[in-house]
Short mmCIF file of C-alpha atoms and ligand atoms in Angstrom, two decimals:
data_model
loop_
_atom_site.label_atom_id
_atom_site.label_comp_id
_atom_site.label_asym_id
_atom_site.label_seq_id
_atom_site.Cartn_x
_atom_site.Cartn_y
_atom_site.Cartn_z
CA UNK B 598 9.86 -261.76 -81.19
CA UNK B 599 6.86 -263.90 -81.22
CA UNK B 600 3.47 -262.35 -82.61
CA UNK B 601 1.85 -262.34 -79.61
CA UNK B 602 4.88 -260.08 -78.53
CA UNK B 603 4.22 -257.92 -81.41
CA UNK B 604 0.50 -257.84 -81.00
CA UNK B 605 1.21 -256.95 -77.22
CA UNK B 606 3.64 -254.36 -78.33
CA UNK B 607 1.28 -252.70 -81.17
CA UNK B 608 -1.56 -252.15 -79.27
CA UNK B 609 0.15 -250.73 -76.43
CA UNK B 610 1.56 -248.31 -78.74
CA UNK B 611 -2.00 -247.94 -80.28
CA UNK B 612 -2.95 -247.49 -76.57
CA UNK B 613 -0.57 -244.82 -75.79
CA UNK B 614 -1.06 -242.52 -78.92
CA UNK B 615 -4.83 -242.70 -78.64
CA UNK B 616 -4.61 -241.75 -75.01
CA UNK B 617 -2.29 -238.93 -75.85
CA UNK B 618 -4.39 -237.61 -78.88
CA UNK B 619 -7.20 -237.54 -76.46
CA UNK B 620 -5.10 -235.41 -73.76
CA UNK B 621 -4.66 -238.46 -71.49
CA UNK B 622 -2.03 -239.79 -69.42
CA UNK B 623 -0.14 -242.59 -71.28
CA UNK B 624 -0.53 -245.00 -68.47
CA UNK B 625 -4.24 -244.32 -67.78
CA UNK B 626 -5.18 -247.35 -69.86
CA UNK B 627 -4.72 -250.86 -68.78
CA UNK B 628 -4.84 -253.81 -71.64
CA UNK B 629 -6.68 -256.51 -70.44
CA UNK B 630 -5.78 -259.57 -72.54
CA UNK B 631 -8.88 -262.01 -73.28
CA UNK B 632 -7.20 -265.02 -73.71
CA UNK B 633 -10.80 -267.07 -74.10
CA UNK B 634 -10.15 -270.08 -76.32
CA UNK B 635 -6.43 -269.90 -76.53
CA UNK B 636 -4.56 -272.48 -74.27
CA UNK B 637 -1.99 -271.83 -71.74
CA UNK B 638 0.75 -271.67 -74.01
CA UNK B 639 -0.39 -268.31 -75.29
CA UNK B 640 -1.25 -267.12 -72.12
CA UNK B 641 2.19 -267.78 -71.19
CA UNK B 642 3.79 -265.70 -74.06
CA UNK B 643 1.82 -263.00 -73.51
CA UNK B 644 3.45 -263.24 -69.36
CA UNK B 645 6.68 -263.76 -71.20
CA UNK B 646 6.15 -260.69 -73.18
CA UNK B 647 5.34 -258.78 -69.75
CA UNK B 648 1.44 -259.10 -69.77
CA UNK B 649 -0.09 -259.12 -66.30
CA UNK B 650 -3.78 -259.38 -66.93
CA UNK B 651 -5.93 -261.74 -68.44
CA UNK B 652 -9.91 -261.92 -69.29
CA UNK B 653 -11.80 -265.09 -69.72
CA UNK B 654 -15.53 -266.07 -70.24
CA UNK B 655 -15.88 -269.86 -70.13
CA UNK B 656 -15.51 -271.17 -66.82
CA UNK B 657 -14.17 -274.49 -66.77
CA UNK B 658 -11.98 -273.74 -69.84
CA UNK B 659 -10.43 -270.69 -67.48
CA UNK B 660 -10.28 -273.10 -64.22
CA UNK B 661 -7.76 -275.64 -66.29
CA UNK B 662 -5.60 -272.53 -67.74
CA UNK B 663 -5.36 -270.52 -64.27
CA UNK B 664 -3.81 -274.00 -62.94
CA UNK B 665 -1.80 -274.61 -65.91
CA UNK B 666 -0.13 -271.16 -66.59
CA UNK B 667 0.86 -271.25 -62.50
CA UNK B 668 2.41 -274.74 -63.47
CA UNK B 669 4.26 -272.97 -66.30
CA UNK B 670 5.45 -270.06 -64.35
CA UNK B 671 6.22 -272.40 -61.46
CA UNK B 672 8.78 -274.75 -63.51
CA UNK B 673 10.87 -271.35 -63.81
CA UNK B 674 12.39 -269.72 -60.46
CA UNK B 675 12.98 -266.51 -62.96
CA UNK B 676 9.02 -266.32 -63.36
CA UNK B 677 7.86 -266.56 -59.46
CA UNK B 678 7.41 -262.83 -59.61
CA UNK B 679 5.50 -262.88 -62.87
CA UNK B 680 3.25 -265.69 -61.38
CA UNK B 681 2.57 -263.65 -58.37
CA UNK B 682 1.65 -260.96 -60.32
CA UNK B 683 -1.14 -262.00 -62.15
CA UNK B 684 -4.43 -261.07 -62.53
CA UNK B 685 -7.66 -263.13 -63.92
CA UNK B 686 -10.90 -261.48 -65.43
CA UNK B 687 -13.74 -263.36 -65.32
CA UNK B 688 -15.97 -260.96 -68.40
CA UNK B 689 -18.33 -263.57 -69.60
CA UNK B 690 -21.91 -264.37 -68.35
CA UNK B 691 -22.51 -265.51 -65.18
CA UNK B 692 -25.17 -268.70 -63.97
CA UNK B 693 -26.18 -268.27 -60.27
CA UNK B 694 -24.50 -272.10 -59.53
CA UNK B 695 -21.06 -271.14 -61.20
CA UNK B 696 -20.54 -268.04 -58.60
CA UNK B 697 -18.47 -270.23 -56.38
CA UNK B 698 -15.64 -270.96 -58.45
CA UNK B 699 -15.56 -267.44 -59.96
CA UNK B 700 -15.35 -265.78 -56.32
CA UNK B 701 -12.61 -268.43 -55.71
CA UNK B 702 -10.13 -268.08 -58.08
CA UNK B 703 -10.73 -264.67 -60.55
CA UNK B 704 -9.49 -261.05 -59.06
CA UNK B 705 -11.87 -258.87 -61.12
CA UNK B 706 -15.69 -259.88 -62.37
CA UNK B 707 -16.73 -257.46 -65.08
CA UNK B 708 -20.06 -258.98 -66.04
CA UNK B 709 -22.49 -258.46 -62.86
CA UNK B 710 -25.80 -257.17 -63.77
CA UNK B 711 -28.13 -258.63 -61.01
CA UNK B 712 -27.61 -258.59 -57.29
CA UNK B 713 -28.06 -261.83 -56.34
CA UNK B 714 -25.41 -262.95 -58.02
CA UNK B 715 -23.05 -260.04 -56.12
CA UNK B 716 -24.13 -261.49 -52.90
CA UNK B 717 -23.14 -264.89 -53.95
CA UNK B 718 -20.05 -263.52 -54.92
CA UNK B 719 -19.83 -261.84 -51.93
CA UNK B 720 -20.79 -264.45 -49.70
CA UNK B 721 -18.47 -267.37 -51.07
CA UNK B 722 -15.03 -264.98 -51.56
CA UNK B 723 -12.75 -266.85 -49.64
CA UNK B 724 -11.60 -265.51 -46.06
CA UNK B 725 -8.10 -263.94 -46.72
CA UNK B 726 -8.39 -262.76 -50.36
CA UNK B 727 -8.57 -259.52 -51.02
CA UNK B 728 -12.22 -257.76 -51.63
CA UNK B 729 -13.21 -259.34 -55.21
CA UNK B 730 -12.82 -256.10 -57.74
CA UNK B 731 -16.40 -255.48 -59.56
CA UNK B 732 -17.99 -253.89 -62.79
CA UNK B 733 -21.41 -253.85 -63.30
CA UNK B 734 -22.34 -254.38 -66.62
CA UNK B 735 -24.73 -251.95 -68.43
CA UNK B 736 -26.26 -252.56 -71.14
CA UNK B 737 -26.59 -249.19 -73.10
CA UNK B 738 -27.91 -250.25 -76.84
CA UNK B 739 -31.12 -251.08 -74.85
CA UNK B 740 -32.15 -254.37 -76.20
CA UNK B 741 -33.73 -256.99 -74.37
CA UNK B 742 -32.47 -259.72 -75.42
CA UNK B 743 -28.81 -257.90 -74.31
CA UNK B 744 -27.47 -258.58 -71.08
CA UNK B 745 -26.61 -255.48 -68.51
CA UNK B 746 -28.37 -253.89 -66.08
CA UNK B 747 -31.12 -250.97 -67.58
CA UNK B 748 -29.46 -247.83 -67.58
CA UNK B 749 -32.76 -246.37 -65.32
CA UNK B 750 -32.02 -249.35 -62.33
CA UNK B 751 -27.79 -249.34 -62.45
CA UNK B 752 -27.74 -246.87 -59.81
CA UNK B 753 -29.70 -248.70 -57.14
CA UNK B 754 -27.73 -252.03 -58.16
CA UNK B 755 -24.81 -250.12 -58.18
CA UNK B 756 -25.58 -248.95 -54.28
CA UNK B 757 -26.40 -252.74 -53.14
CA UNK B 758 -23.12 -254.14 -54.51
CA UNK B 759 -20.88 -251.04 -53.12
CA UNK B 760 -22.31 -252.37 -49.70
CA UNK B 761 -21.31 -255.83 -50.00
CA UNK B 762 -18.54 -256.68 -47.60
CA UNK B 763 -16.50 -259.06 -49.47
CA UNK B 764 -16.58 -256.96 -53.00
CA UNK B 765 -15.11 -253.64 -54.10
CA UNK B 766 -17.49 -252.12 -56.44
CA UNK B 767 -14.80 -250.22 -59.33
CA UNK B 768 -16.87 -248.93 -61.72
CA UNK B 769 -19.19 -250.39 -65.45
CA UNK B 770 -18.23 -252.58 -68.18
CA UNK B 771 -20.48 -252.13 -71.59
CA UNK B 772 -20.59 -254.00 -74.89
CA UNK B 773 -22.27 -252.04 -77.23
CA UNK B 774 -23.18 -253.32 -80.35
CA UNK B 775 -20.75 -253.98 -83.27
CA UNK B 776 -20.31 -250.62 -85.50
CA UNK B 777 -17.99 -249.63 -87.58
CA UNK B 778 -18.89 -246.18 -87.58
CA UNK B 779 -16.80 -244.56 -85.07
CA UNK B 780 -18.54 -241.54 -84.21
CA UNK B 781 -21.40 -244.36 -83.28
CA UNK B 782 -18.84 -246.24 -81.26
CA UNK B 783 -17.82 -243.04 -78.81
CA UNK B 784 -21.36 -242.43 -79.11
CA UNK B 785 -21.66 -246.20 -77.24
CA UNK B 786 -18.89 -245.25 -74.91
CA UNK B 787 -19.83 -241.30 -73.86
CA UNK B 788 -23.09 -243.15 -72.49
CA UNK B 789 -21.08 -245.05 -70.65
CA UNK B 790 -19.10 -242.76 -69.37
CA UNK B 791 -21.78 -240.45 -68.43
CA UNK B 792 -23.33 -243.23 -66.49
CA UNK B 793 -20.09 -243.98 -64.45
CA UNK B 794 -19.40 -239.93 -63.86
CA UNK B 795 -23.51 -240.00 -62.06
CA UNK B 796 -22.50 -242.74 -60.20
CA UNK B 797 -19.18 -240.69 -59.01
CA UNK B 798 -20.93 -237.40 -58.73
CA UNK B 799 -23.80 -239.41 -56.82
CA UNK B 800 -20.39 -240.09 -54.28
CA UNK B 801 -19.66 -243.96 -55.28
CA UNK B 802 -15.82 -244.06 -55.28
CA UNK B 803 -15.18 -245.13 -58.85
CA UNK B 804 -12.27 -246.08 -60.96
CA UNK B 805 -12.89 -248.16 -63.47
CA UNK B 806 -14.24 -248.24 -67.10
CA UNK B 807 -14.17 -251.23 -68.81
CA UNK B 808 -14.86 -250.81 -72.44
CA UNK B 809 -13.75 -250.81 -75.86
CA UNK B 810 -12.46 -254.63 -77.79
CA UNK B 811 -10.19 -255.48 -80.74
CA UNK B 812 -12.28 -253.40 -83.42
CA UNK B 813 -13.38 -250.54 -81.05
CA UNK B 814 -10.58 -249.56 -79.08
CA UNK B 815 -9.75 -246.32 -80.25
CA UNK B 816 -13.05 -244.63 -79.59
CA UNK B 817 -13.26 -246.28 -75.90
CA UNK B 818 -9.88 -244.75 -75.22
CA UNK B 819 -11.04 -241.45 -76.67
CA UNK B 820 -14.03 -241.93 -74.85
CA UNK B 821 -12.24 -242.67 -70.99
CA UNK B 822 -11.58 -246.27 -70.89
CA UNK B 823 -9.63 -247.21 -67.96
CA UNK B 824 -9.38 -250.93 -68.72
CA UNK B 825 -9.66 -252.14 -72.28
CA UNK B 826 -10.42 -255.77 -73.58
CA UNK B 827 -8.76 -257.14 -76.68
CA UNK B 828 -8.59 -260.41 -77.98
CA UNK B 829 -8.42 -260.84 -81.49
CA UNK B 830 -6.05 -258.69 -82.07
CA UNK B 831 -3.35 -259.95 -79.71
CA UNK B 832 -4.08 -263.77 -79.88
CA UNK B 833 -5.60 -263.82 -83.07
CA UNK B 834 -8.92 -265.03 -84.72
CA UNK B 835 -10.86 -267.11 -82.38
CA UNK B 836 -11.97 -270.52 -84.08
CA UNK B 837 -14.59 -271.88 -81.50
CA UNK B 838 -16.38 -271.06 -78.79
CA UNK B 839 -16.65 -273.51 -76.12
CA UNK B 840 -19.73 -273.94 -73.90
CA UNK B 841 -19.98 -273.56 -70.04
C1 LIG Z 618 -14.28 -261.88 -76.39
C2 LIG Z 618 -14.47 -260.65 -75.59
C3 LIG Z 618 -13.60 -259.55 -75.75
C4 LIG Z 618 -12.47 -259.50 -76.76
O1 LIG Z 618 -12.99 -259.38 -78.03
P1 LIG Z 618 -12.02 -259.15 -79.32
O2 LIG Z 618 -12.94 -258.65 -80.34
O3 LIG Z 618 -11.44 -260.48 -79.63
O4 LIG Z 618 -10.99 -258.17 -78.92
C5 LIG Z 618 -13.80 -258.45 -74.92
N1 LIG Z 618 -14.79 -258.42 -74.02
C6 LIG Z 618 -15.65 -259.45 -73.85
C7 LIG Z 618 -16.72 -259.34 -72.84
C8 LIG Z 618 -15.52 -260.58 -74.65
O5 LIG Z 618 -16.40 -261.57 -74.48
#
C-alpha cells in the first residue's frame, strides 16, 4: 500500500474513534484532503485509495491539477466513476478578480468572509451547475490582521449569502491559531460551534462545520466538525508555498 494509502487509512481510523469517543456517528465526519502543493500524481493516489474530496488554496496551481487528475482518471474506463465523483475545495483566500474561475470549476468555497465576493460568486456560477456549496469563514482568535468575518457581523453576512440564488450557504469554516494545548484547541472549536448552532437556532438551515487540520483534528471532531481539513498528515510535509 502506498503511504498516502496508509495516511488515508490512519486518519480515517483516527476519525472514527474520535467521533465515537465523543458519542458521534462514525460517518458524521468527512476528510477533506488538502492536496495544496502536491501535484496530480498524489491527488490521484489518494482517488486510487478511495478519496473523493480535495481542498486547495492557490488558484492557478489548483486550475492545472483539476484538469490533470480528470486526464488521469480519464485514461482509465475503470476510474470514470471515481472522476465523476469528485469534489474540489477551494479553502484559501480569495481576491475579488479570481472569483470567476473559483465559481467555475470548485464545488465547495470555505473561505468567504465578505459579501461582495459571494455575489461574485454568485453571479458568475455557471448556468447548469449545481448551487456553489459555501462556508463563511470566522475568524474567532479575534486578530486583525486574521482573516474571517467578526464574530459580532457573521450573522448579517451569513443572511446576505443564504439569499444568493446561485449559492447554498452550509455552514463556518475557522482557523484558529496554532496550539498545542488541546483544551485551548476545543476551546477554538466550541466557539465555533456555538456560532454555527445561533445561526441554526436563528433558522439558517445549516450543515456544515469545517474545522480542525493535521495537528488539531482530534479536538475539532470532539468539538462537532462535520468536514475536517488535513494535509500534512496525509501528503506529507509541505516544502513551498506557491503564490497566486
Ligand atoms: C493548508 C491548509 C490545511 C491543511 O493543513 P495541514 O496542517 O497540512 O493539515 C487546512 N485548512 C486550510 C485552510 C489550509 O490552508
Amino acid at each position: 500500500m502506498s503511504t498516502i494509502a496508509q495516511n488515508l487509512q490512519a486518519i480515517a481510523s483516527t476519525i472514527v474513534a474520535t467521533a465515537r469517543e465523543a458519542g458521534r456517528g462514525a460517518d458524521s465526519v468527512r476528510l477533506l484532503a488538502v492536496s495544496k502543493t502536491f501535484g496530480a500524481e498524489a491527488v490521484l493516489e489518494a482517488v486510487r485509495a478511495g478519496q473523493r474530496a480535495f481542498g486547495e488554496n492557490y488558484l492557478q496551481e489548483s486550475l492545472d491539477k483539476i484538469v490533470a487528475v480528470r486526464a488521469g482518471l480519464a485514461a482509465q474506463p475503470a476510474e470514470q466513476a471515481a472522476a465523476a465523483a469528485l469534489e474540489w475545495h477551494f479553502i484559501g483566500p480569495i481576491q475579488s478578480n479570481k472569483t470567476r474561475p473559483i465559481a467555475e470549476h470548485f464545488d465547495w468555497v470555505h473561505t468567504v468572509e465578505r459579501e461582495k465576493i459571494a455575489q461574485r460568486l454568485s453571479e458568475q456560477r455557471p448556468d447548469g451547475m449545481a448551487p456553489l456549496n459555501i462556508c463563511l469563514q470566522v475568524n474567532i482568535s479575534g486578530e486583525a490582521s486574521k482573516s474571517g468575518v467578526a464574530p459580532a457581523e457573521l450573522a448579517e453576512l451569513a443572511r446576505r449569502v443564504a439569499a444568493l440564488p446561485k449559492l447554498r450557504l452550509r455552514g463556518l469554516m475557522a482557523i484558529p491559531e496554532p496550539s498545542e494545548d488541546y483544551s485551548a484547541q476545543r476551546a477554538a472549536f466550541a466557539q465555533l460551534r456555538q456560532l454555527y448552532e445561533q445561526l441554526r437556532a436563528d433558522g439558517l438551515a445549516l450543515d456544515t462545520l469545517s474545522m480542525g487540520m493535521s495537528a488539531d483534528l482530534r479536538a475539532a471532531v470532539v468539538e462537532g466538525a462535520t468536514i475536517v481539513r488535513v494535509g500534512s498528515a496525509i501528503f506529507g510535509a509541505r516544502h513551498y508555498a506557491p503564490a497566486g
